[in-house]
Structures are given as structure tokens and as C-alpha cells.
XYZ file of N, CA and C in Angstrom:
870
model
N 74.659 49.201 -6.170
C 73.588 48.214 -5.695
C 73.369 47.683 -4.397
N 72.108 47.701 -3.751
C 71.868 47.439 -2.777
C 72.117 45.707 -2.464
N 72.823 44.989 -1.539
C 72.503 43.547 -1.477
C 71.482 43.337 -0.455
N 71.134 44.471 0.190
C 70.396 44.246 1.229
C 68.672 44.218 0.751
N 68.475 45.026 -0.073
C 66.974 45.083 -0.767
C 67.090 45.090 -1.905
N 67.212 43.871 -2.865
C 67.147 44.294 -4.201
C 65.587 44.100 -4.701
N 64.684 44.048 -4.017
C 63.419 44.100 -4.649
C 62.818 45.403 -4.721
N 62.047 45.463 -5.805
C 61.131 46.881 -6.120
C 60.445 47.322 -5.237
N 60.444 48.517 -4.881
C 59.577 49.123 -3.984
C 57.938 49.097 -4.088
N 56.959 49.271 -3.679
C 55.969 49.370 -4.104
C 55.222 50.478 -4.773
N 55.829 51.450 -4.525
C 55.400 52.700 -5.357
C 55.945 52.815 -6.457
N 57.381 52.064 -6.806
C 57.969 52.032 -7.879
C 57.319 51.210 -8.865
N 56.839 50.331 -8.451
C 56.135 49.287 -8.938
C 54.462 49.734 -9.487
N 53.995 50.620 -8.746
C 52.646 51.596 -9.030
C 53.195 52.311 -10.284
N 53.810 52.941 -10.067
C 54.137 54.190 -11.405
C 54.471 53.386 -12.338
N 55.379 52.214 -12.330
C 55.280 51.413 -13.951
C 53.902 50.998 -14.453
N 53.017 50.474 -13.258
C 52.044 49.829 -13.879
C 51.036 50.704 -14.507
N 51.022 52.153 -13.856
C 50.315 53.297 -14.568
C 50.926 53.563 -15.565
N 51.899 54.049 -15.939
C 52.494 54.012 -17.352
C 52.488 52.886 -18.316
N 52.317 51.404 -17.908
C 51.944 50.295 -18.812
C 50.349 50.709 -19.055
N 49.704 51.077 -18.219
C 48.214 51.191 -18.225
C 47.483 52.474 -19.372
N 48.733 53.362 -19.158
C 48.271 54.747 -19.884
C 48.472 53.920 -21.376
N 49.643 53.220 -22.007
C 50.219 53.107 -22.822
C 49.199 51.696 -23.533
N 48.546 50.563 -22.782
C 47.666 49.825 -22.927
C 46.385 50.507 -23.524
N 45.892 51.621 -22.554
C 44.796 52.693 -22.859
C 44.931 53.037 -24.018
N 45.723 53.704 -24.663
C 45.942 54.477 -25.810
C 45.975 53.286 -27.007
N 46.432 52.504 -27.109
C 46.631 51.458 -27.874
C 44.767 50.854 -28.090
N 44.613 50.291 -26.955
C 42.978 49.978 -26.872
C 42.178 50.836 -27.518
N 42.426 52.386 -27.617
C 41.366 52.961 -27.788
C 41.567 53.228 -29.154
N 43.022 53.322 -30.418
C 42.735 52.940 -31.316
C 42.216 51.869 -32.115
N 42.718 50.512 -31.431
C 42.002 49.545 -31.782
C 40.481 49.493 -31.664
N 39.836 50.054 -31.046
C 38.399 50.690 -30.755
C 37.943 50.773 -31.755
N 38.680 52.307 -32.183
C 38.207 53.011 -33.244
C 38.534 52.193 -34.777
N 39.569 51.529 -34.795
C 39.577 50.615 -36.055
C 38.712 49.674 -36.087
N 38.315 48.817 -35.022
C 37.213 47.812 -35.137
C 35.570 48.256 -35.176
N 35.469 49.401 -34.450
C 34.060 49.793 -34.215
C 33.736 50.858 -34.826
N 34.481 52.007 -35.185
C 34.434 52.921 -35.945
C 33.682 53.179 -37.429
N 33.925 52.029 -37.996
C 33.245 52.244 -39.558
C 31.647 51.659 -39.034
N 31.644 50.358 -38.550
C 30.274 49.747 -38.306
C 29.554 50.550 -37.490
N 29.725 51.363 -36.730
C 28.594 51.987 -35.843
C 28.627 53.522 -36.655
N 29.368 54.345 -37.627
C 29.073 55.135 -38.558
C 28.402 55.081 -39.514
N 28.379 53.664 -40.144
C 27.169 53.159 -40.765
C 26.198 53.289 -40.324
N 25.889 52.696 -39.083
C 24.700 52.561 -38.291
C 23.911 53.524 -38.204
N 25.010 55.014 -37.707
C 24.315 56.266 -37.172
C 23.800 56.833 -38.577
N 24.456 56.246 -39.449
C 23.746 57.025 -40.938
C 22.395 56.499 -41.171
N 22.080 55.320 -40.756
C 20.837 54.767 -41.248
C 19.624 55.459 -40.324
N 18.332 55.721 -40.836
C 17.228 55.916 -40.304
C 16.807 54.739 -39.361
N 16.232 55.652 -38.048
C 15.690 54.244 -37.117
C 14.924 53.361 -37.705
N 14.023 53.751 -38.477
C 13.206 52.937 -39.017
C 13.627 51.807 -40.283
N 14.657 52.245 -40.688
C 15.010 51.544 -41.843
C 16.262 50.889 -41.479
N 16.585 50.608 -40.316
C 18.153 49.974 -39.989
C 18.123 48.398 -40.215
N 19.165 48.055 -40.588
C 19.138 46.746 -41.327
C 19.556 45.677 -39.883
N 19.064 44.329 -39.933
C 19.501 43.725 -38.780
C 20.999 43.298 -39.126
N 21.410 43.366 -40.274
C 22.754 42.910 -40.719
C 23.691 43.974 -40.227
N 23.442 45.109 -40.068
C 24.235 46.353 -39.277
C 24.656 46.116 -37.973
N 23.453 45.628 -37.194
C 23.752 45.249 -35.367
C 24.614 43.805 -35.648
N 24.486 42.917 -36.620
C 25.257 41.755 -36.664
C 26.538 42.461 -36.771
N 26.847 43.068 -37.751
C 28.395 43.709 -37.705
C 28.566 44.133 -36.736
N 27.987 44.990 -36.079
C 28.310 45.880 -34.854
C 28.647 44.783 -33.736
N 28.052 43.747 -33.417
C 28.577 42.833 -32.364
C 29.492 42.175 -32.669
N 29.845 41.734 -34.096
C 31.043 40.878 -34.413
C 31.987 41.948 -34.035
N 32.081 43.278 -34.480
C 33.262 44.261 -34.486
C 33.539 44.338 -32.960
N 32.515 44.309 -32.565
C 32.890 44.236 -30.594
C 33.331 42.754 -29.942
N 32.838 42.041 -30.702
C 33.736 40.739 -30.258
C 35.196 40.951 -30.810
N 35.517 41.324 -31.813
C 36.731 41.535 -32.370
C 37.336 42.247 -31.529
N 36.866 43.486 -31.201
C 37.682 44.205 -30.259
C 38.292 43.502 -29.267
N 37.522 42.908 -28.274
C 37.440 42.368 -27.103
C 38.604 41.179 -27.418
N 38.489 40.373 -28.385
C 39.588 39.781 -28.864
C 41.179 40.289 -28.880
N 41.141 41.324 -29.663
C 42.618 41.770 -30.418
C 43.050 42.427 -29.067
N 41.727 43.138 -28.145
C 42.583 43.996 -26.963
C 43.087 42.453 -25.952
N 42.324 41.738 -26.207
C 42.889 40.811 -24.861
C 44.287 40.104 -25.377
N 44.478 39.745 -26.570
C 45.773 39.513 -27.009
C 46.645 40.725 -27.096
N 46.550 41.479 -27.195
C 47.657 42.952 -27.032
C 48.013 42.762 -25.674
N 47.036 42.854 -24.890
C 47.239 42.929 -23.074
C 48.192 41.887 -22.931
N 47.829 40.639 -23.470
C 48.674 39.276 -23.025
C 49.761 39.487 -23.663
N 50.097 39.560 -24.824
C 51.661 39.859 -25.557
C 52.325 40.946 -25.052
N 51.947 42.015 -24.699
C 52.399 43.287 -24.083
C 53.440 42.799 -23.054
N 52.565 42.379 -22.040
C 53.325 42.064 -20.647
C 54.357 40.810 -21.137
N 53.691 39.859 -21.951
C 54.259 38.359 -21.689
C 55.618 38.306 -22.510
N 55.591 38.926 -23.784
C 56.625 38.999 -24.925
C 58.139 40.048 -24.021
N 57.239 41.169 -23.035
C 58.621 41.863 -22.892
C 59.258 41.595 -21.687
N 58.267 40.831 -20.332
C 58.693 40.321 -19.563
C 59.494 39.054 -19.563
N 59.519 38.242 -20.595
C 60.158 37.322 -20.877
C 61.400 37.626 -21.843
N 61.409 38.751 -22.329
C 62.600 39.119 -23.272
C 63.970 39.380 -22.485
N 64.567 40.194 -23.641
C 66.288 40.532 -22.872
C 65.658 41.041 -21.948
N 65.183 42.554 -22.100
C 65.288 43.296 -20.822
C 64.382 43.225 -19.505
N 63.816 42.167 -19.856
C 62.704 41.492 -18.956
C 61.711 42.318 -18.115
N 61.553 43.708 -19.037
C 60.607 44.313 -18.201
C 59.790 45.185 -19.050
N 58.776 45.311 -18.859
C 57.785 46.264 -19.817
C 58.046 47.550 -20.210
N 57.365 48.395 -20.799
C 58.397 49.787 -20.973
C 57.844 50.459 -19.627
N 56.739 50.559 -18.872
C 56.813 51.048 -17.614
C 57.724 50.706 -16.748
N 58.065 49.172 -16.585
C 59.267 48.996 -15.687
C 60.675 49.271 -16.325
N 60.783 49.653 -17.282
C 62.205 50.348 -17.919
C 62.221 51.389 -17.278
N 61.163 52.164 -17.453
C 61.135 53.927 -17.137
C 61.300 53.708 -15.644
N 61.124 52.846 -14.563
C 61.463 52.905 -13.402
C 62.709 51.909 -13.013
N 62.906 51.315 -13.747
C 64.515 50.777 -13.426
C 64.352 49.397 -12.538
N 63.156 48.577 -13.245
C 63.129 47.476 -12.474
C 62.796 46.549 -13.416
N 62.669 45.365 -13.305
C 62.455 44.266 -14.137
C 61.971 42.642 -13.446
N 61.555 41.985 -14.207
C 61.045 40.543 -13.337
C 62.059 39.577 -13.634
N 62.228 38.780 -12.725
C 63.071 37.722 -12.500
C 62.423 36.041 -12.124
N 63.116 35.062 -12.408
C 62.391 33.948 -11.730
C 63.005 33.582 -10.295
N 62.802 32.353 -10.098
C 63.345 31.887 -8.825
C 64.661 31.741 -8.698
N 65.617 31.767 -9.571
C 66.843 31.685 -9.827
C 67.557 32.971 -10.291
N 66.863 33.741 -10.134
C 66.871 35.090 -10.427
C 67.579 35.688 -11.808
N 67.002 34.913 -12.948
C 67.386 35.106 -14.275
C 66.282 35.079 -14.992
N 66.469 35.227 -16.257
C 65.222 35.565 -17.354
C 64.089 34.452 -17.300
N 62.764 34.963 -17.146
C 61.771 33.973 -17.201
C 61.506 33.286 -18.641
N 60.639 32.119 -18.450
C 60.128 32.014 -20.091
C 58.619 32.326 -20.506
N 58.806 32.330 -21.645
C 57.348 33.220 -22.082
C 56.026 32.867 -21.530
N 56.215 31.378 -21.372
C 54.761 30.665 -20.839
C 54.887 31.116 -19.292
N 55.810 30.965 -18.465
C 56.112 31.578 -17.188
C 55.324 33.127 -17.239
N 55.949 34.211 -18.247
C 55.341 35.108 -18.222
C 53.730 35.515 -18.539
N 53.581 34.404 -19.384
C 52.045 34.216 -19.627
C 51.197 33.885 -18.653
N 51.707 33.126 -17.862
C 51.114 32.524 -16.536
C 50.793 33.660 -15.474
N 52.229 34.720 -15.505
C 52.144 35.791 -14.544
C 50.785 36.813 -15.310
N 50.661 37.114 -16.443
C 49.990 38.015 -17.012
C 48.487 37.419 -16.671
N 48.125 36.348 -16.744
C 46.624 35.804 -16.336
C 46.732 35.807 -15.217
N 47.642 35.674 -14.554
C 47.291 35.716 -12.793
C 47.018 37.321 -12.492
N 47.509 38.174 -13.391
C 47.075 39.558 -12.754
C 45.722 39.789 -12.933
N 44.905 38.862 -13.679
C 43.301 38.772 -13.822
C 42.792 38.654 -12.497
N 43.716 37.292 -11.622
C 43.265 36.982 -10.315
C 43.365 38.167 -9.416
N 44.458 38.912 -9.499
C 44.695 39.933 -8.876
C 43.497 41.321 -8.916
N 43.273 41.543 -10.127
C 41.967 42.381 -10.059
C 40.744 42.085 -9.834
N 40.611 40.460 -9.919
C 39.390 40.266 -9.021
C 39.164 40.272 -7.545
N 40.245 40.819 -6.949
C 40.315 40.673 -5.679
C 40.322 42.228 -5.107
N 39.913 43.061 -6.150
C 39.883 44.595 -5.900
C 41.189 45.091 -5.949
N 42.235 44.517 -6.392
C 43.634 44.774 -6.633
C 44.270 44.758 -4.922
N 43.847 44.059 -4.007
C 44.217 43.261 -2.994
C 45.485 42.760 -3.561
N 45.691 41.706 -4.547
C 46.698 41.136 -5.081
C 47.792 42.049 -5.662
N 47.713 43.304 -6.001
C 48.359 44.161 -6.185
C 49.161 44.837 -5.108
N 48.433 44.783 -3.733
C 49.045 45.704 -2.632
C 49.832 44.554 -2.082
N 49.505 43.442 -2.283
C 50.454 42.164 -1.335
C 51.993 42.624 -1.562
N 52.378 43.156 -2.704
C 53.741 43.879 -3.162
C 54.148 44.493 -2.174
N 53.222 45.193 -1.390
C 53.819 45.956 -0.282
C 54.310 45.176 1.207
N 54.085 44.216 1.164
C 53.777 43.567 2.622
C 54.288 42.321 2.701
N 54.371 41.523 1.664
C 55.271 39.986 1.546
C 56.275 40.094 1.856
N 56.994 39.120 2.434
C 58.474 38.544 2.782
C 59.552 39.003 1.626
N 59.019 38.736 0.178
C 59.646 38.944 -0.794
C 59.248 40.044 -1.677
N 58.198 40.893 -1.302
C 57.664 41.730 -1.972
C 56.760 41.421 -3.136
N 56.113 40.398 -3.293
C 55.510 39.436 -4.069
C 53.908 40.090 -4.332
N 53.456 40.553 -5.454
C 52.204 40.582 -5.572
C 51.412 38.819 -5.981
N 50.398 39.206 -5.781
C 49.650 37.965 -5.810
C 50.337 36.837 -7.057
N 49.884 37.925 -8.125
C 50.301 36.678 -9.305
C 51.713 36.415 -9.728
N 52.765 37.161 -8.510
C 54.167 36.774 -8.755
C 54.005 35.456 -7.760
N 53.587 35.374 -6.636
C 53.090 34.102 -6.000
C 52.746 33.094 -6.694
N 52.018 33.347 -7.716
C 51.550 32.409 -8.637
C 52.449 31.769 -9.429
N 53.282 32.845 -9.881
C 53.989 32.353 -11.260
C 55.665 31.963 -10.630
N 55.893 32.223 -9.437
C 57.028 32.321 -8.641
C 57.924 32.987 -9.556
N 57.541 34.638 -9.619
C 58.337 35.396 -10.053
C 58.941 36.218 -8.978
N 59.717 37.197 -9.114
C 59.874 38.433 -8.310
C 60.362 39.864 -9.266
N 59.912 41.031 -8.750
C 60.234 42.235 -9.172
C 61.541 42.860 -8.610
N 62.647 43.016 -9.379
C 63.849 43.589 -8.421
C 64.110 44.902 -9.541
N 65.244 45.284 -8.782
C 65.971 46.340 -9.547
C 66.656 46.016 -10.682
N 66.881 46.763 -11.870
C 67.134 46.239 -13.010
C 68.493 46.030 -13.279
N 69.364 46.329 -11.673
C 71.142 46.056 -11.467
C 70.880 44.623 -10.841
N 70.110 44.026 -10.610
C 69.877 42.495 -10.110
C 70.650 41.910 -11.224
N 71.457 40.844 -10.389
C 72.136 39.700 -11.179
C 71.758 38.140 -10.722
N 71.455 37.275 -11.355
C 71.357 35.878 -11.348
C 72.464 35.624 -10.357
N 71.864 34.555 -9.244
C 72.818 34.298 -8.381
C 73.017 34.959 -7.167
N 72.147 36.058 -7.259
C 72.571 37.330 -6.211
C 71.709 36.639 -5.108
N 71.870 36.976 -3.881
C 70.824 36.720 -2.981
C 69.531 37.129 -2.565
N 68.710 36.636 -2.746
C 67.165 37.366 -2.094
C 66.758 37.213 -0.939
N 67.006 38.386 -0.059
C 66.464 38.256 1.464
C 65.176 38.178 1.413
N 64.823 37.531 2.825
C 63.544 37.968 3.280
C 63.450 38.483 4.101
N 62.423 39.859 3.680
C 62.483 40.791 4.454
C 61.300 40.652 5.718
N 61.247 41.668 6.585
C 60.068 41.640 7.706
C 59.065 41.814 7.185
N 58.131 40.768 7.685
C 56.493 40.808 7.244
C 55.888 42.456 7.696
N 55.443 43.340 6.651
C 54.861 44.558 6.912
C 53.561 44.682 7.411
N 53.402 44.870 8.662
C 51.968 44.756 9.434
C 51.412 45.944 8.871
N 52.004 47.458 8.697
C 51.761 48.357 8.382
C 51.129 48.102 6.894
N 52.041 47.693 5.953
C 51.707 47.531 4.889
C 50.382 46.588 4.615
N 50.208 45.620 5.435
C 49.125 44.709 5.391
C 47.577 45.590 5.140
N 47.841 46.200 6.625
C 46.525 47.333 7.172
C 46.073 48.189 6.044
N 47.122 48.757 5.525
C 47.108 50.077 4.436
C 46.412 49.051 3.083
N 47.080 47.950 2.961
C 46.306 47.316 1.597
C 44.693 46.849 1.982
N 44.541 46.497 3.263
C 43.316 45.788 3.288
C 42.365 47.601 3.264
N 42.705 48.605 3.922
C 42.117 49.603 4.154
C 41.528 50.204 2.205
N 42.903 50.184 1.436
C 42.853 50.419 0.283
C 41.820 49.476 -0.609
N 41.776 48.348 -0.223
C 40.689 47.670 -1.021
C 39.629 47.660 -0.631
N 39.009 48.097 0.867
C 37.868 48.096 1.306
C 37.136 50.011 1.262
N 38.440 50.657 0.731
C 37.730 52.195 0.555
C 36.583 52.101 -0.469
N 36.740 51.537 -1.982
C 35.832 51.622 -2.663
C 34.290 51.099 -2.293
N 34.425 50.080 -1.310
C 33.367 49.597 -0.797
C 32.663 50.426 0.210
N 33.517 50.760 1.159
C 32.735 52.045 2.116
C 32.217 53.007 1.565
N 32.781 53.596 0.205
C 32.258 54.790 -0.026
C 31.025 54.529 -0.930
N 30.734 53.229 -1.503
C 29.883 53.070 -2.437
C 28.386 52.896 -1.172
N 28.927 52.548 -0.070
C 27.963 51.917 1.038
C 27.472 53.508 1.196
N 28.621 54.271 1.910
C 28.188 55.904 2.611
C 27.368 56.389 1.290
N 27.618 56.418 0.037
C 27.069 57.246 -0.887
C 25.491 56.764 -0.816
N 25.261 55.319 -0.701
C 24.212 54.707 -0.997
C 23.039 54.947 0.515
N 24.231 54.995 1.864
C 23.270 55.408 2.894
C 22.805 57.330 2.723
N 23.445 57.852 2.352
C 23.402 59.307 2.205
C 22.607 59.590 1.223
N 22.194 58.818 -0.056
C 21.248 58.903 -0.836
C 19.924 58.399 -0.156
N 19.778 57.526 0.366
C 18.808 57.038 1.105
C 18.019 57.946 1.954
N 18.724 58.423 2.815
C 18.709 59.659 3.977
C 18.103 60.984 3.347
N 18.928 61.451 1.993
C 18.818 62.633 1.490
C 17.650 62.619 0.166
N 17.168 61.291 0.148
C 15.896 61.034 -0.740
C 14.776 61.379 -0.326
N 13.576 62.314 -1.037
C 12.389 62.886 -0.632
C 11.793 61.628 -0.172
N 10.629 61.598 0.750
C 9.786 60.778 0.674
C 8.780 60.766 -0.474
N 8.324 59.513 -0.934
C 7.335 59.589 -2.073
C 6.241 58.762 -1.680
N 5.176 59.591 -1.435
C 3.929 59.087 -0.477
C 3.105 59.436 -1.900
N 1.781 59.090 -1.617
C 0.821 58.649 -2.594
C 0.461 60.336 -2.962
N 0.520 61.475 -2.286
C 0.245 62.798 -2.821
C 1.225 63.468 -3.522
N 2.692 62.747 -3.387
C 3.498 63.327 -4.402
C 3.117 62.410 -5.629
N 3.073 61.306 -5.823
C 2.693 60.851 -6.901
C 1.081 60.975 -7.722
N 0.607 61.773 -6.934
C -0.665 61.943 -7.531
C -0.617 63.951 -8.158
N 0.647 64.488 -7.842
C 1.059 65.708 -7.850
C 1.926 65.257 -9.328
N 2.588 64.213 -9.209
C 3.510 63.942 -10.730
C 2.334 63.452 -11.522
N 1.653 62.346 -11.431
C 0.576 62.294 -12.346
C -0.282 63.466 -13.134
N -0.727 64.308 -12.133
C -1.399 65.849 -12.326
C -0.566 66.394 -13.343
N 0.795 66.619 -13.229
C 1.695 67.459 -13.836
C 1.849 66.831 -15.448
N 1.737 65.449 -15.317
C 1.687 64.728 -16.984
C 0.451 64.918 -17.727
N -0.598 64.603 -16.756
C -2.052 64.901 -17.264
C -2.022 66.260 -17.604
N -1.564 67.402 -17.060
C -1.745 68.607 -17.791
C -0.969 68.578 -18.816
N 0.382 68.296 -18.702
C 1.306 68.287 -20.105
C 0.691 67.597 -21.468
N 0.060 66.574 -21.139
C -0.732 65.736 -22.269
C -1.989 66.923 -22.828
N -2.805 67.472 -21.538
C -3.901 68.220 -22.013
C -3.522 69.272 -23.061
N -1.807 70.056 -22.571
C -1.249 70.999 -23.027
C -1.396 70.898 -24.644
N -0.681 69.627 -24.746
C -0.285 69.211 -25.972
C -1.244 69.075 -27.008
N -2.234 68.072 -26.374
C -3.343 68.210 -27.244
C -4.336 69.326 -27.355
N -4.498 69.829 -26.388
C -5.339 71.564 -26.866
C -4.779 71.981 -27.717
N -3.403 72.087 -27.668
C -2.834 73.098 -28.622
C -3.066 72.621 -29.991
N -2.806 71.291 -29.969
C -3.286 70.912 -31.463
C -4.575 71.349 -31.823
N -5.642 71.018 -31.169
C -6.728 71.450 -31.676
C -7.193 72.959 -31.795
N -6.300 73.996 -31.139
C -6.434 75.436 -31.405
C -5.462 75.953 -32.635
N -4.975 74.985 -33.258
C -4.318 75.298 -34.464
C -4.907 76.289 -35.454
N -4.462 77.032 -36.108
C -5.408 77.630 -37.316
C -5.722 76.670 -38.563
N -6.864 76.589 -38.801
C -7.591 75.892 -39.676
C -8.510 77.026 -40.703
N -7.996 76.950 -41.851
C -8.626 77.839 -42.813
C -9.072 79.218 -42.524
N -8.168 79.767 -41.507
C -8.231 80.888 -41.226
C -9.427 80.964 -39.952
N -10.168 80.100 -40.050
C -11.304 80.130 -38.995
C -10.775 80.599 -37.322
N -9.799 79.862 -37.272
C -9.378 79.610 -35.658
C -8.015 80.252 -35.713
N -7.506 80.685 -34.745
C -6.186 81.185 -34.077
C -5.482 80.335 -33.358
N -4.235 80.346 -33.232
C -3.290 79.190 -32.572
C -3.470 80.069 -31.326
N -3.850 79.399 -30.185
C -3.618 79.923 -28.642
C -2.635 79.501 -27.859
N -1.866 80.206 -27.200
C -0.509 79.711 -26.380
C -1.132 79.220 -25.191
N -0.870 78.135 -24.486
C -1.527 77.597 -23.319
C -0.605 77.654 -22.251
N -1.229 77.684 -21.139
C -0.391 77.662 -19.877
C -1.178 77.012 -18.855
N -0.516 76.564 -17.766
C -1.186 75.679 -16.859
C -2.563 76.168 -16.234
N -2.432 77.674 -16.527
C -3.305 78.531 -15.628
C -4.797 78.322 -16.633
N -4.791 78.039 -17.980
C -5.296 77.857 -18.760
C -6.425 76.747 -18.700
N -5.714 75.765 -17.761
C -6.603 74.670 -17.933
C -7.272 74.027 -16.495
N -8.524 73.872 -16.301
C -9.021 73.109 -14.971
C -8.943 71.690 -15.164
N -8.249 71.754 -13.564
C -8.135 70.105 -13.632
C -8.892 69.282 -12.393
N -9.229 68.252 -12.878
C -10.330 67.344 -11.675
C -9.831 66.182 -12.014
N -10.011 65.402 -10.873
C -10.296 63.908 -11.005
C -11.456 63.068 -10.883
N -11.340 62.219 -11.605
C -12.508 61.302 -11.861
C -11.988 59.909 -11.156
N -13.117 59.282 -11.198
C -13.141 57.408 -10.476
C -12.025 56.621 -11.125
N -11.724 57.086 -12.204
C -10.701 56.119 -13.201
C -9.803 56.906 -13.845
N -9.349 57.971 -13.134
C -8.389 59.084 -13.922
C -8.539 60.405 -13.747
N -8.257 61.234 -14.911
C -8.186 62.727 -14.238
C -8.952 63.261 -15.988
N -9.171 64.448 -15.592
C -10.205 65.171 -16.418
C -9.577 66.643 -16.794
N -8.990 66.986 -17.745
C -8.381 68.389 -17.991
C -9.532 69.267 -19.036
N -9.836 70.505 -18.433
C -10.901 71.047 -19.642
C -9.730 72.469 -19.990
N -10.324 72.726 -21.056
C -9.776 74.089 -21.570
C -10.850 74.866 -22.404
N -10.991 76.142 -22.344
C -12.319 77.274 -23.090
C -11.325 78.123 -23.697
N -11.306 77.991 -24.935
C -10.835 79.310 -25.657
C -11.493 80.371 -25.654
N -10.947 81.506 -26.458
C -11.614 82.986 -26.238
C -12.890 82.891 -27.132
N -13.027 81.969 -27.970
C -14.318 81.868 -28.683
C -15.293 81.128 -27.881
N -15.001 80.501 -27.016
C -15.942 79.896 -26.108
C -16.088 78.345 -26.446
N -15.143 77.960 -27.217
C -14.885 76.329 -27.193
C -14.739 75.683 -26.084
N -15.324 74.809 -25.835
C -14.592 74.283 -24.287
C -14.369 73.090 -24.571
N -13.085 72.429 -24.233
C -12.306 71.239 -25.138
C -12.323 70.503 -23.312
N -12.007 69.375 -23.701
C -11.886 68.211 -22.483
C -10.999 67.083 -22.842
N -9.978 66.781 -21.898
C -8.939 65.613 -22.092
C -9.473 64.771 -21.151
N -9.404 63.457 -21.118
C -10.038 63.076 -20.289
C -9.031 61.687 -20.305
N -8.215 61.285 -19.289
C -6.977 60.522 -18.793
C -8.105 59.015 -18.245
N -8.759 58.101 -18.931
C -9.183 57.058 -18.287
C -8.138 55.736 -18.310
N -7.838 55.051 -16.766
C -6.942 53.928 -16.981
C -5.745 54.025 -17.532
N -5.259 55.314 -17.701
C -4.064 55.536 -18.490
C -4.256 55.653 -20.048
N -5.735 55.805 -20.438
C -5.403 56.011 -21.931
C -6.124 57.431 -22.110
N -5.837 58.386 -22.990
C -6.012 59.618 -23.262
C -7.165 59.771 -24.200
N -8.383 60.507 -24.258
C -9.570 60.471 -25.176
C -10.028 62.161 -24.832
N -9.704 63.115 -26.174
C -10.225 64.539 -26.418
C -11.257 64.476 -26.805
N -12.461 65.597 -26.294
C -13.437 65.962 -26.891
C -13.977 67.205 -26.667
N -14.984 67.492 -27.958
C -15.525 69.082 -27.388
C -16.739 69.218 -26.733
N -16.486 69.724 -25.270
C -17.872 69.790 -24.904
C -18.756 70.925 -25.323
N -18.262 71.932 -25.646
C -19.415 73.436 -26.098
C -18.720 73.988 -27.277
N -19.361 74.622 -28.053
C -18.907 75.058 -29.127
C -19.087 74.689 -30.334
N -18.105 75.066 -31.130
C -18.083 74.589 -32.786
C -17.324 73.437 -33.038
N -17.930 72.224 -32.459
C -17.392 70.854 -32.530
C -17.250 70.537 -34.029
N -18.155 70.214 -34.673
C -18.095 70.187 -36.128
C -17.423 71.092 -36.898
N -17.032 71.920 -36.450
C -15.912 72.941 -37.269
C -14.574 72.360 -37.036
N -14.495 72.120 -35.723
C -12.749 71.678 -35.278
C -12.916 70.431 -35.195
N -14.206 69.625 -36.065
C -13.557 68.300 -36.141
C -13.238 67.390 -35.181
N -13.950 67.774 -34.096
C -13.748 66.897 -32.764
C -14.780 66.149 -32.028
N -14.792 65.405 -31.918
C -16.268 64.552 -31.394
C -16.505 65.088 -30.013
N -17.769 65.270 -29.892
C -18.630 65.778 -28.559
C -18.692 65.096 -27.591
N -18.297 65.460 -26.620
C -18.086 64.843 -25.415
C -19.362 64.223 -24.721
N -19.379 63.074 -24.274
C -20.781 62.590 -24.216
C -21.127 61.976 -22.679
């Protein structure tokens, strides 16, 4: 055992946290299925038009139950194990480290609880609170400082000296960079997106509206051309089948079938209206255009 450096190294702690996170993630997934699986399954079986409001309330209640159960598990997972005989979670045991108090001994359940809740504060600092374990004098993370605890090697004994180490400037710089990295990447992605995003001018908007109008026209005109008691043959439509023009308050799309029946679809102030311009309007049960 080293009497000079009893504290757990940053990377050893990081791997231990990763192991614990995987365990918590697996258990949380099981809890999610148990709490939400049945309500979601029942809701999925219902038709959209006949969904019971009680099913949504049951789903909301199940989500709330999951959040409570998951939080309690997170709390007890760390608090019970770190205040227990081993003084370590499963991840810390795997990495040969443990949590001690100011006297170098086992901490109480409530101190372990405070340390666990302190991790929420470390999370809110974009994990800078965790990175502090890499450069503080006694290699304490923010939640260690809040709870007056230390993470040491598992062979550390109560009463053993806890030396003050040199403040790591390099560790501080690396921690700041690691904290700012997600922000830097997000800002860079936003800038690149703005630069690469094609300009949306009035002409491109008009082209988009024209495509929407033509799509609406194709759909409506195809319905008008379906077989009607053998008197009419379905006609596949393409954009080339449709003549397009712009009116003072919207758009106008026209289509003439092989029998000479001319159909018109008007888009006026965002509303669509179909009519029959020429041909067998009565036969097709479509109002003549006025």
C-alpha cells in the first residue's frame, strides 16, 4: 500500500462510475418495462378514435411511478452500499476503491445520502463536479467536498495519513475543456447548419406551395377519374398532366382526361375547391366551374 498516494485516481473512479451507470441503466430498463409496459400496450391496442381518457391517466400515473421508483433505486444503490461494510458500490469494488469519511472510516447512511444527492449538483455543472476529482488537493469531486468524504484505495485504513497533493493545473484545464466541449460542439454544429442551410426566399416558398398544390390536384383529380359504373376509366396522373397557374388569391390546377373532360382544382386562401370546367359534369357528379 502506498502511504504517499492513498486516493483513487481519476480514471479508476471514472471506470467505476461507468460500471455503476451500466448496472443502474439495466435495472432502470427493467423497471420501465414493469411500470409502463402494460399501460402502453393497452393504449396501443385501442383505436385512435376510441381511446379512453382513463388510459392516458393510467399511463401518466405509471410514468410518475417509474420516476419515483427509479429515483429511490438510484439513491439506495449508492447510499446503502457506500455506507455498508464494503464502503463501495459494485463498480468501486471492481476497481478496488472505497468511500471514507474525514476520520478515514466508514460513513453513515445519511452522509452517504448527502453524497448521493450531491451528485445531482455535480451533474448540473455539466459534470465539472466529477472532473474536480482530477485536480483538487485530496482528489475530491464536488459531491465529496459537499459531504466531506474521500475516495481511496480499498486497502486504506482508518487513521492513515491523507496527504495534501499538489493542485493539478493540467487537470483543471482538462476539466474545463471537457466541460466546455459539448457546448463548443453544439455551437459549431449550429453555425455549420446556418452556413449550409440553403436560403429560403419567396421564390423557393412559391415552388414549395406549387408542389403542394399539384399534389393536392393529383389526388383530387384521380378520385374524379375513378371508374364509375363502367363509364369512366381510371387515369394515372403525373405532374405533366396538370397545367398550373397562379391567381390573385391562390392557385389553379387543371387536368383534361382522354375523353375531353376538363377538371379544375382551385386553391383560394388556403382552401381547395374542385369543379368540372368542360365535359360530362353531371355524369361525373361534379359542380360546373363558375
